[in-house]
Short mmCIF file of C-alpha atoms in Angstrom, two decimals:
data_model
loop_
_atom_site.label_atom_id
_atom_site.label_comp_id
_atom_site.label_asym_id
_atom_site.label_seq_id
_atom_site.Cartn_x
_atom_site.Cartn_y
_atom_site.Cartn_z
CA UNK A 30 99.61 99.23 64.25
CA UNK A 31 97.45 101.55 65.81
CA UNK A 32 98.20 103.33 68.50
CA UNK A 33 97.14 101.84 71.81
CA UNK A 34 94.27 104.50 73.14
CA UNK A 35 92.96 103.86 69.17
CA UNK A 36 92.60 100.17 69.17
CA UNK A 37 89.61 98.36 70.65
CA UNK A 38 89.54 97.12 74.26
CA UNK A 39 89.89 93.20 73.12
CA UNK A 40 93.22 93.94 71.08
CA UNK A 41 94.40 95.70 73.67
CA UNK A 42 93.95 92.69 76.27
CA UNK A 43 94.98 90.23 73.58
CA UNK A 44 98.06 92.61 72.78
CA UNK A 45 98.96 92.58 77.05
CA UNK A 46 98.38 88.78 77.19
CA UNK A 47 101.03 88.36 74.74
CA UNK A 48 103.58 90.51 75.91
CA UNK A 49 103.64 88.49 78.78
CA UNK A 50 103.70 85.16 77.38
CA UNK A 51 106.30 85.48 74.47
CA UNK A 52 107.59 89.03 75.12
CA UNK A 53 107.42 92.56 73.38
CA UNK A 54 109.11 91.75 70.47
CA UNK A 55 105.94 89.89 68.91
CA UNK A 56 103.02 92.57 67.98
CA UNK A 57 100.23 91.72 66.45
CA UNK A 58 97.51 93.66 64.28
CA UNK A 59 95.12 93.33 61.58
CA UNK A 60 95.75 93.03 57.89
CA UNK A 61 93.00 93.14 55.06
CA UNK A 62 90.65 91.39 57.41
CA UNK A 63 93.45 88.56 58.87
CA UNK A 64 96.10 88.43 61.64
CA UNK A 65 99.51 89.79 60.70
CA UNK A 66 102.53 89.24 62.62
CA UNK A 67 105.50 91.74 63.74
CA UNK A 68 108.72 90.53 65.09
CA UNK A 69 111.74 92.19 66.29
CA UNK A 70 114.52 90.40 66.73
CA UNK A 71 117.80 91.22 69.05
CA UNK A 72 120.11 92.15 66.10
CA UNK A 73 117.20 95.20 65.27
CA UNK A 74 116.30 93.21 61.89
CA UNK A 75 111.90 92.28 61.91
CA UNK A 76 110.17 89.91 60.30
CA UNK A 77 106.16 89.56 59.06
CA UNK A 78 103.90 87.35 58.24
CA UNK A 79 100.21 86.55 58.25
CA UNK A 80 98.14 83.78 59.82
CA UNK A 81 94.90 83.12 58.12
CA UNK A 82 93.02 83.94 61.74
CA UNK A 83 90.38 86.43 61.17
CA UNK A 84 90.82 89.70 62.97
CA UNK A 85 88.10 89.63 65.30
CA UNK A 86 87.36 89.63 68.95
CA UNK A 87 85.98 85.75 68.62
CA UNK A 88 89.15 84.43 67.82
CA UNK A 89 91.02 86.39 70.08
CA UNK A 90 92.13 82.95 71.79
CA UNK A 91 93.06 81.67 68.42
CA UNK A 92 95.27 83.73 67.35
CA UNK A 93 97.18 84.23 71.04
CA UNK A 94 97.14 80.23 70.85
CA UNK A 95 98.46 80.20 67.52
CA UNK A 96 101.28 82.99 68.30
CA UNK A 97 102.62 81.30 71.01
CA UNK A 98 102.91 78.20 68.71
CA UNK A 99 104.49 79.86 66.35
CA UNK A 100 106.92 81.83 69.11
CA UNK A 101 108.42 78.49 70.18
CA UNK A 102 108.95 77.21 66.71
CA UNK A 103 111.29 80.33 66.02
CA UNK A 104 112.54 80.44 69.55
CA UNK A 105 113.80 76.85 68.49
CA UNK A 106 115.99 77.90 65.65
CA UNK A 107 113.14 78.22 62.39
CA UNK A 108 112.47 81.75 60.61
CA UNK A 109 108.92 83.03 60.82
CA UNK A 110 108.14 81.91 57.66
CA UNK A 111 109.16 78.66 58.28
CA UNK A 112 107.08 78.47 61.36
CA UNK A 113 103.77 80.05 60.13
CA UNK A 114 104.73 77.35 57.30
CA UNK A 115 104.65 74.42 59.97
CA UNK A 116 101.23 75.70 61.29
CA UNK A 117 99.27 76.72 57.96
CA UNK A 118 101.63 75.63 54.83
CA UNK A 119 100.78 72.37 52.73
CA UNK A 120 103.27 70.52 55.19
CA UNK A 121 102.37 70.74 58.87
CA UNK A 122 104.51 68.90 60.19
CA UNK A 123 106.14 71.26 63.17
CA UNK A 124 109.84 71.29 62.70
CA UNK A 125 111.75 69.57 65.89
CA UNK A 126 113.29 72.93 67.82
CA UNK A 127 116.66 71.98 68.85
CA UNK A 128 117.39 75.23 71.20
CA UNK A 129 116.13 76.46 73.93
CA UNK A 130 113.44 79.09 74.00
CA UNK A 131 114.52 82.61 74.87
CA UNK A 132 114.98 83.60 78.58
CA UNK A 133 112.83 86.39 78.18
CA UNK A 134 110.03 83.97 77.27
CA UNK A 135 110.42 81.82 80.13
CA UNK A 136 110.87 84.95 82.81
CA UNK A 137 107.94 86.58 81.49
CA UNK A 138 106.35 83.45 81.90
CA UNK A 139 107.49 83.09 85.38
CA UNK A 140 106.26 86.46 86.23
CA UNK A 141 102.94 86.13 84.92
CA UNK A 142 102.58 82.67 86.92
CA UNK A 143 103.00 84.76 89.99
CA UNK A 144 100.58 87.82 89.71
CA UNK A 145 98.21 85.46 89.00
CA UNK A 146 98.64 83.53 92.26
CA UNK A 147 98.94 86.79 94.31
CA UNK A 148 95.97 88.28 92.58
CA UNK A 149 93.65 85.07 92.77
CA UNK A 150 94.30 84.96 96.58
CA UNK A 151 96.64 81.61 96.52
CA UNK A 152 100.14 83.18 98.27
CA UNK A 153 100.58 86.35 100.13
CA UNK A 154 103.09 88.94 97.69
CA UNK A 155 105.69 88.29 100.27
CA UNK A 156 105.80 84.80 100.11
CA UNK A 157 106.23 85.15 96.10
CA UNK A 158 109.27 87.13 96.60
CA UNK A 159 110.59 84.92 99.03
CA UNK A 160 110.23 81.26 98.92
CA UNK A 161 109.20 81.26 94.81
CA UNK A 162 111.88 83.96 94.07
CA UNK A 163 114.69 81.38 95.98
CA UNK A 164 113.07 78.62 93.41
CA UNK A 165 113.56 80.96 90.36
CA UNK A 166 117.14 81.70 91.05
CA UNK A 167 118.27 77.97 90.77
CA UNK A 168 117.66 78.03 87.25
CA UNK A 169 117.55 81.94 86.01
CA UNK A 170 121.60 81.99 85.96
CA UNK A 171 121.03 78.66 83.20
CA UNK A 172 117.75 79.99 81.91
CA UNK A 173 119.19 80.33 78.13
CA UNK A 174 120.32 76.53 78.42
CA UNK A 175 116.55 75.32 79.35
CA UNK A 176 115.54 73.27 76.16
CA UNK A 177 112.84 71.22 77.96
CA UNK A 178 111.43 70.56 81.50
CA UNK A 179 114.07 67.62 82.23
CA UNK A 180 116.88 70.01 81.91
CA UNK A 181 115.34 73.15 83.52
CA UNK A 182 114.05 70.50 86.29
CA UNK A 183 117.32 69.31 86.69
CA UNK A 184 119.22 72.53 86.95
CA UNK A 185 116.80 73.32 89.70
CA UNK A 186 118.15 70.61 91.87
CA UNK A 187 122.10 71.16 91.42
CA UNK A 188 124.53 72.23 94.00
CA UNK A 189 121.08 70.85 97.03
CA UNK A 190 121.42 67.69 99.09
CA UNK A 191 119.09 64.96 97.32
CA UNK A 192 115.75 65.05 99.23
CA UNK A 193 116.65 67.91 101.49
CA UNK A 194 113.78 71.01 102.09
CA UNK A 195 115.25 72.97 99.63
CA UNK A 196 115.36 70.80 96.89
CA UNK A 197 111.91 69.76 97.68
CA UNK A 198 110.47 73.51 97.48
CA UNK A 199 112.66 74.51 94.73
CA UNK A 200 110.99 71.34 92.45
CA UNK A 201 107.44 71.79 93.64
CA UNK A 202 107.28 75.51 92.73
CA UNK A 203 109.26 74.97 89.54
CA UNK A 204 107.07 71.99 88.39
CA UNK A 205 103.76 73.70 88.99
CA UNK A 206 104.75 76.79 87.38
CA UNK A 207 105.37 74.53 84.43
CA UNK A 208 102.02 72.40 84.80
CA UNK A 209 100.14 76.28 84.50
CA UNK A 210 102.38 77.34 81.55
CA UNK A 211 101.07 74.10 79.77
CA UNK A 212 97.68 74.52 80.73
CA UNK A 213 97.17 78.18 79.56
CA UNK A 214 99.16 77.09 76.32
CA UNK A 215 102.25 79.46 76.99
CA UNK A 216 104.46 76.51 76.63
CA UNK A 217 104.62 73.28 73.99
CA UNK A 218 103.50 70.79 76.49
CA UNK A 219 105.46 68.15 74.58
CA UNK A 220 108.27 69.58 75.70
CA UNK A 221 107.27 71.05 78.90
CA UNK A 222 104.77 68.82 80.38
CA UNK A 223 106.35 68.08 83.81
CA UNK A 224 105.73 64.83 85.97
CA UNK A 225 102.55 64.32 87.99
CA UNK A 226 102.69 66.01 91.37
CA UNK A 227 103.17 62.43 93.04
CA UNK A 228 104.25 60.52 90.63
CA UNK A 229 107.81 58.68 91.30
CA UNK A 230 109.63 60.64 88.42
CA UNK A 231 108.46 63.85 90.43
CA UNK A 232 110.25 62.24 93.38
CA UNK A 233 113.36 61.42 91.45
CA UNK A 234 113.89 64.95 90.27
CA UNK A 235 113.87 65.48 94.71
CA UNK A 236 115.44 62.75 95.24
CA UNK A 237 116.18 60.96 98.67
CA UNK A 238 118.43 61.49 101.33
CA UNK A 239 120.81 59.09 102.67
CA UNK A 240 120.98 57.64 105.99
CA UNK A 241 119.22 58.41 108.73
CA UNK A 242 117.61 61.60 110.15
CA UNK A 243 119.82 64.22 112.21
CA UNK A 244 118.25 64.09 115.76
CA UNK A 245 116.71 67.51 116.86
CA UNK A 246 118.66 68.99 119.53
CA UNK A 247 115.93 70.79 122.02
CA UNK A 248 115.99 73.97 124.09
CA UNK A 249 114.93 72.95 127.28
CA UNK A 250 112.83 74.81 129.54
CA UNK A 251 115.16 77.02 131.56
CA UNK A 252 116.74 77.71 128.09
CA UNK A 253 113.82 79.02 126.61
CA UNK A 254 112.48 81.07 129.51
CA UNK A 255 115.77 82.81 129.37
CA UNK A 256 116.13 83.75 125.73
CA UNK A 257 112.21 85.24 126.22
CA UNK A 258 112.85 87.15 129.01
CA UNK A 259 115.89 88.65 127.79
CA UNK A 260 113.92 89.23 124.44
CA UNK A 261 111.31 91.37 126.51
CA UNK A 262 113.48 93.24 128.31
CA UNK A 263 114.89 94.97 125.25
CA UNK A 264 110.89 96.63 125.74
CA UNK A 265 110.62 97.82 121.95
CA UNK A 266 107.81 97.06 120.02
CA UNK A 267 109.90 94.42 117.63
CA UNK A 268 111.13 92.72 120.70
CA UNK A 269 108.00 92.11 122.00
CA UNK A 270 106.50 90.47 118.69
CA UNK A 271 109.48 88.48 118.43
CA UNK A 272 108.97 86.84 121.56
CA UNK A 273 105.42 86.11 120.68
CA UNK A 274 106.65 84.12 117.71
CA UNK A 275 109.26 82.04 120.18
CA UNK A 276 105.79 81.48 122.58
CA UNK A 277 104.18 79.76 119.99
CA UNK A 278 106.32 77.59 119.08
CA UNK A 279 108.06 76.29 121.90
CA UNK A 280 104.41 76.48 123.76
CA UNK A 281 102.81 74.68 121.02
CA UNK A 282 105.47 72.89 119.50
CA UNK A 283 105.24 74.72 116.51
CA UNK A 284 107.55 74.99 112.61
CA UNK A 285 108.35 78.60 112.85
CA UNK A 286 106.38 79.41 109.43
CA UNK A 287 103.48 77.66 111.38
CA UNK A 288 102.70 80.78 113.55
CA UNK A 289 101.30 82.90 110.99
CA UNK A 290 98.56 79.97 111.08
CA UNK A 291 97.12 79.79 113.98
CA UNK A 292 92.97 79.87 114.59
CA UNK A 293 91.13 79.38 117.62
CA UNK A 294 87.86 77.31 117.23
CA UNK A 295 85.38 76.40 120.38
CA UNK A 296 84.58 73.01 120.81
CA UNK A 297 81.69 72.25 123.39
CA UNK A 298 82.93 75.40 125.50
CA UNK A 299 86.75 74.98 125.35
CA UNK A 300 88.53 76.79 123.20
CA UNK A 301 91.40 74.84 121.19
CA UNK A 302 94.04 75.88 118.43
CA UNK A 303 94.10 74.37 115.71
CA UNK A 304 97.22 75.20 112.68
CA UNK A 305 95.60 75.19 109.15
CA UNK A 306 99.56 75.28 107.74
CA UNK A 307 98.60 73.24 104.07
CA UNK A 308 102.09 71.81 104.01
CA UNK A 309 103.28 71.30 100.26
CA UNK A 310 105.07 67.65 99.50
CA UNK A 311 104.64 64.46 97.50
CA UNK A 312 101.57 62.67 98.95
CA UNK A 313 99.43 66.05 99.01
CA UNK A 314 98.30 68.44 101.37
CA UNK A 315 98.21 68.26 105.38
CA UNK A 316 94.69 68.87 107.43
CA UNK A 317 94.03 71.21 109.50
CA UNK A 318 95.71 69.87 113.05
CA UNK A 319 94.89 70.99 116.42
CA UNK A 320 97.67 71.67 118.67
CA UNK A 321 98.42 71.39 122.17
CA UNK A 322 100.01 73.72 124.52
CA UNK A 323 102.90 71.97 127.25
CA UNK A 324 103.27 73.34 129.80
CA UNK A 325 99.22 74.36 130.06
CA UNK A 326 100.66 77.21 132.40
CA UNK A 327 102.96 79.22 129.87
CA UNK A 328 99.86 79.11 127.39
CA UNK A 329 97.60 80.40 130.80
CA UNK A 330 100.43 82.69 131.99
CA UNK A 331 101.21 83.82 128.14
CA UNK A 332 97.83 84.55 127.27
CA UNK A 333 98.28 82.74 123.78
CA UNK A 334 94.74 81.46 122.86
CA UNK A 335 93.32 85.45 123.52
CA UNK A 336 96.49 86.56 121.14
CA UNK A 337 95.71 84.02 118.94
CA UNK A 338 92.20 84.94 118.71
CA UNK A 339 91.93 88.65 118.74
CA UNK A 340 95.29 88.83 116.67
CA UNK A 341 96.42 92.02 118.89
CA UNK A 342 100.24 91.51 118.58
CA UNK A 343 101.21 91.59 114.88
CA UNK A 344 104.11 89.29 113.35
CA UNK A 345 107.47 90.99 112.71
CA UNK A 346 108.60 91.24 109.13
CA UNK A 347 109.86 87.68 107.92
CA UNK A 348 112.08 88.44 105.42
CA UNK A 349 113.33 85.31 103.61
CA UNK A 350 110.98 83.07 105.73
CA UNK A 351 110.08 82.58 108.99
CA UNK A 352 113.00 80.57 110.92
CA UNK A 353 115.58 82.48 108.93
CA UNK A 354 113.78 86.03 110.15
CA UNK A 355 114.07 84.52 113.46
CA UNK A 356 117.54 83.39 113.40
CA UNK A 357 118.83 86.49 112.21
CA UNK A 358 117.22 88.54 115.10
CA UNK A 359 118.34 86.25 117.90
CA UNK A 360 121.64 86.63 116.32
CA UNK A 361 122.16 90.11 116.39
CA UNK A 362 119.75 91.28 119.29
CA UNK A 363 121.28 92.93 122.50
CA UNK A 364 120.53 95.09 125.24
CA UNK A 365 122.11 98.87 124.89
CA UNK A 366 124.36 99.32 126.63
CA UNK A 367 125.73 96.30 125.73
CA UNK A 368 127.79 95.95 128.95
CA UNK A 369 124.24 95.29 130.62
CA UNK A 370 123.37 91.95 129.25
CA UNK A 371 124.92 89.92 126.90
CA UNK A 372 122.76 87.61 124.11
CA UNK A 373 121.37 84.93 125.89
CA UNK A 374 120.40 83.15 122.45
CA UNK A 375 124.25 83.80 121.69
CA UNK A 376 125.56 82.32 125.55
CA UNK A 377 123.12 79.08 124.99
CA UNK A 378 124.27 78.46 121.75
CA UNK A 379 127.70 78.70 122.30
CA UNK A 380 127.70 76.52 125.78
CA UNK A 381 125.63 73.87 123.67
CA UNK A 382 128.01 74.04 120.71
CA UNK A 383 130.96 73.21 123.43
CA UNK A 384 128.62 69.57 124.06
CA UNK A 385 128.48 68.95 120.29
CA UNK A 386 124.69 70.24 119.91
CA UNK A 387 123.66 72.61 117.06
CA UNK A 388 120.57 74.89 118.60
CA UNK A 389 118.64 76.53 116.01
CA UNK A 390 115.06 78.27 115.69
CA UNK A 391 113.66 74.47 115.26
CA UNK A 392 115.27 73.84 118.50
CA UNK A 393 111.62 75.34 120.43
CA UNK A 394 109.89 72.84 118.52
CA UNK A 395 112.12 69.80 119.50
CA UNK A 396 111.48 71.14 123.17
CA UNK A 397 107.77 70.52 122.98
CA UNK A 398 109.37 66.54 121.96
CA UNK A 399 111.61 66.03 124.48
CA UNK A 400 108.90 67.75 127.33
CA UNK A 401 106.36 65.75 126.03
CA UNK A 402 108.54 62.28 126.44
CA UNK A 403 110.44 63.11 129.65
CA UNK A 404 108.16 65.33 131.76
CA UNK A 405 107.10 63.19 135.05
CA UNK A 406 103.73 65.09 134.04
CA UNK A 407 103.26 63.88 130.13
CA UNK A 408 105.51 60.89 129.74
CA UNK A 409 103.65 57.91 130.44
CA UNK A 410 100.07 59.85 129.51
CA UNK A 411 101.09 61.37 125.44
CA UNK A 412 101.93 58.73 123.46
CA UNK A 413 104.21 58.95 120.32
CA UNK A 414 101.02 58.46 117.82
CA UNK A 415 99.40 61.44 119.87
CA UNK A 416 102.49 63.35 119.71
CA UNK A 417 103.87 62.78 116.30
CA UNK A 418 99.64 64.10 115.11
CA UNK A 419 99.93 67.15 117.35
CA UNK A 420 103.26 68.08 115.99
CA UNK A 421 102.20 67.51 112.57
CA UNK A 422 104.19 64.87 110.64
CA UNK A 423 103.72 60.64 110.70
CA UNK A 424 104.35 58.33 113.76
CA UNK A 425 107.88 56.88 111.49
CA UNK A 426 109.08 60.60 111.13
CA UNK A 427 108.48 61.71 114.96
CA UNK A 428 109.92 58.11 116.33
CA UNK A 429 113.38 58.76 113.67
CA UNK A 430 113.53 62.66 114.87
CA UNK A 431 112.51 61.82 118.49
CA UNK A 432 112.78 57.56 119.12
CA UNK A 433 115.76 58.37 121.85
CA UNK A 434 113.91 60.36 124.11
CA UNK A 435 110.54 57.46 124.31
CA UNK A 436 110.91 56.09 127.35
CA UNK A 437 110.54 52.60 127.46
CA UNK A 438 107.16 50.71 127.95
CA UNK A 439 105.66 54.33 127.47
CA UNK A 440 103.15 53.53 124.61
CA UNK A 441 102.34 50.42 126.75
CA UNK A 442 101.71 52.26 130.09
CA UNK A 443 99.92 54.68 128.39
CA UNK A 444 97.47 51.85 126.95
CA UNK A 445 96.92 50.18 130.26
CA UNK A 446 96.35 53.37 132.30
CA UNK A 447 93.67 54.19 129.53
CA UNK A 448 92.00 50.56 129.32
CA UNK A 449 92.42 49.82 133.14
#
């Protein structure tokens, strides 16, 4: 084969596109005219053969479509021979593969899936070594027993509640991955074709959770204006970011990954915020929402639509997502000397855990909840369908998470007072 500065620009590319899609060990080059085939195997031995593609930049995509045919014919147990046989012999007829494909095939396939997300502007690099790297790992310790999408979708889900987050996530990511591999013709799509995005077998690869929703257990106000002034008085530079993150989402009743979307759009005058989070799940993506800051005063006194806006605090690092970031730092965070302060994240959570309450990051979103529902100011003026659109999720989901806290005859006082 000819060395790589030698050959011309289009082998090159074709040569790169392959090594991603079925690995290093196939090389391909030109023979008399036609496409000849180099494999090394793991035990050192190689095999040839020719395909009769002509060896020209024209059927470039021919012969990397026809390689990666012929790839997952031997990666299913058949010689070269008997593959290019399958493809080009007197009897096509592909032989049924009966292992899996090699794990190198599938990771480089993985890997390729991702630059090309991160370099077409779809996910940030972090959140590709985060969230789609935690998706990866469900199945890369089983990769080698993969033999279709069932199985590989199936491994994915193991050892997670049925329809909890992760399991969700872990699916999603997984599934498209596969629906690209298909598409670009890395992978037999008769064996790798997952389900439609929201189609019920989709769902039963998630699977549903039983019984009812845990309740969210809310910081309340006092709460949260303690753990942000202790934050601040630490007075460095991460401490101050991180309690611009708690701001926003106890102000604005925000997910914690929700702060990194945040816009500010003027409407007749008034500026509002508005979260453009696309929020991945079964029935498709979420709108664009507006949100609404309770109490008005801590978004006044906090100066959160300017931030917003002009961007002039930057995030912390999230490493491993947002709430978990966040979580970790409340965790460990204390005032040197220590004898000067002790956590007040730490002293809250502990006094609640006494009551049987489990306070977590979430726990400034469910504040925005309960104010919204018990506050002599909101109560009987927000109603749930109001509430449930500026927290983001459906009237069912905020009346299971929140139904306790609606006072009763709210929605109706909240009609009359509007129509009287």
């Amino acid at each position: 084969m000819p060395t790589r500065y030698k050959a011309d620009p289009w082998a090159i590319a074709l040569r790169d596109m392959l090594k991603t899609s079925v690995g290093p060990a196939w090389r391909v080059m030109e023979q008399s005219g036609k496409t000849k085939i180099d494999v090394r195997f793991s035990d050192k031995t190689r095999s040839y053969a020719t395909i009769p593609i002509p060896w020209l930049p024209a059927r470039s995509r021919d012969i990397e479509d026809a390689i990666i045919k012929i790839a997952n014919i031997v990666q299913g147990g058949r010689t070269l021979k008997e593959a290019v046989a399958a493809l080009y012999g007197t009897n096509k007829k592909v032989p049924v593969a009966v292992q899996a494909p090699s794990s190198e095939l599938l990771r480089n396939c993985w890997e390729e899936f991702g630059r090309e997300k991160v370099k077409n502007n779809k996910i940030k690099q972090s959140t590709w070594d985060t969230d789609y790297a935690k998706s990866f790992k469900k199945i890369e310790p089983v990769l080698d027993q993969c033999v279709d999408v069932d199985i590989l979708l199936s491994f994915a889900g193991d050892n997670l509640e049925a329809g909890c987050r992760s399991r969700q996530i872990a699916i999603q990511n997984l599934a498209a991955w596969l629906r690209w591999a298909v598409a670009k013709k890395y992978l037999d799509p008769t064996r790798w074709e997952p389900p439609a995005e929201k189609s019920k077998a989709i769902k039963e690869f998630i699977g549903e959770k039983n019984g009812s929703r845990e309740e969210g257990v809310p910081l309340y106000d006092d709460e949260i204006l303690k753990i942000i002034e202790y934050i601040e008085s630490i007075g460095s530079t991460a401490s101050q970011r991180w309690a611009y993150v708690i701001k926003l989402c106890a102000c604005y009743g925000l997910r914690p990954h929700e702060v990194q979307f945040l816009s500010v759009k003027e409407i007749r005058g008034v500026k509002n915020v508005y979260c453009s989070y696309q929020k991945r799940s079964g029935a498709g993506k979420t709108d664009s929402r507006e949100v609404f800051g309770l109490h008005p005063s801590w978004e006044k006194n906090w100066n959160l639509v300017e931030l917003i806006e002009t961007q002039e605090i930057p995030f912390p690092k999230f490493t491993g997502g947002v709430g978990e970031s966040l979580r970790k730092y409340l965790l460990k965070k204390r005032i040197r000397p220590s004898h000067l302060a002790k956590n007040a994240w730490n002293q809250i959570v502990e006094k609640r855990r006494k009551k049987g309450e489990n306070v977590t990051p979430y726990s400034f979103r469910h504040g925005w909840a309960w104010r919204v529902h018990n506050d002599q100011r909101y109560f009987n003026k927000i109603n749930t369908r109001i509430a449930a659109s500026l927290m983001g999720h459906s009237h069912q989901t905020h009346l299971e998470y929140y139904g306790r806290w609606v006072p009763t005859g709210s929605i109706r006082s909240s009609l009359n007072e509007l129509l009287g």
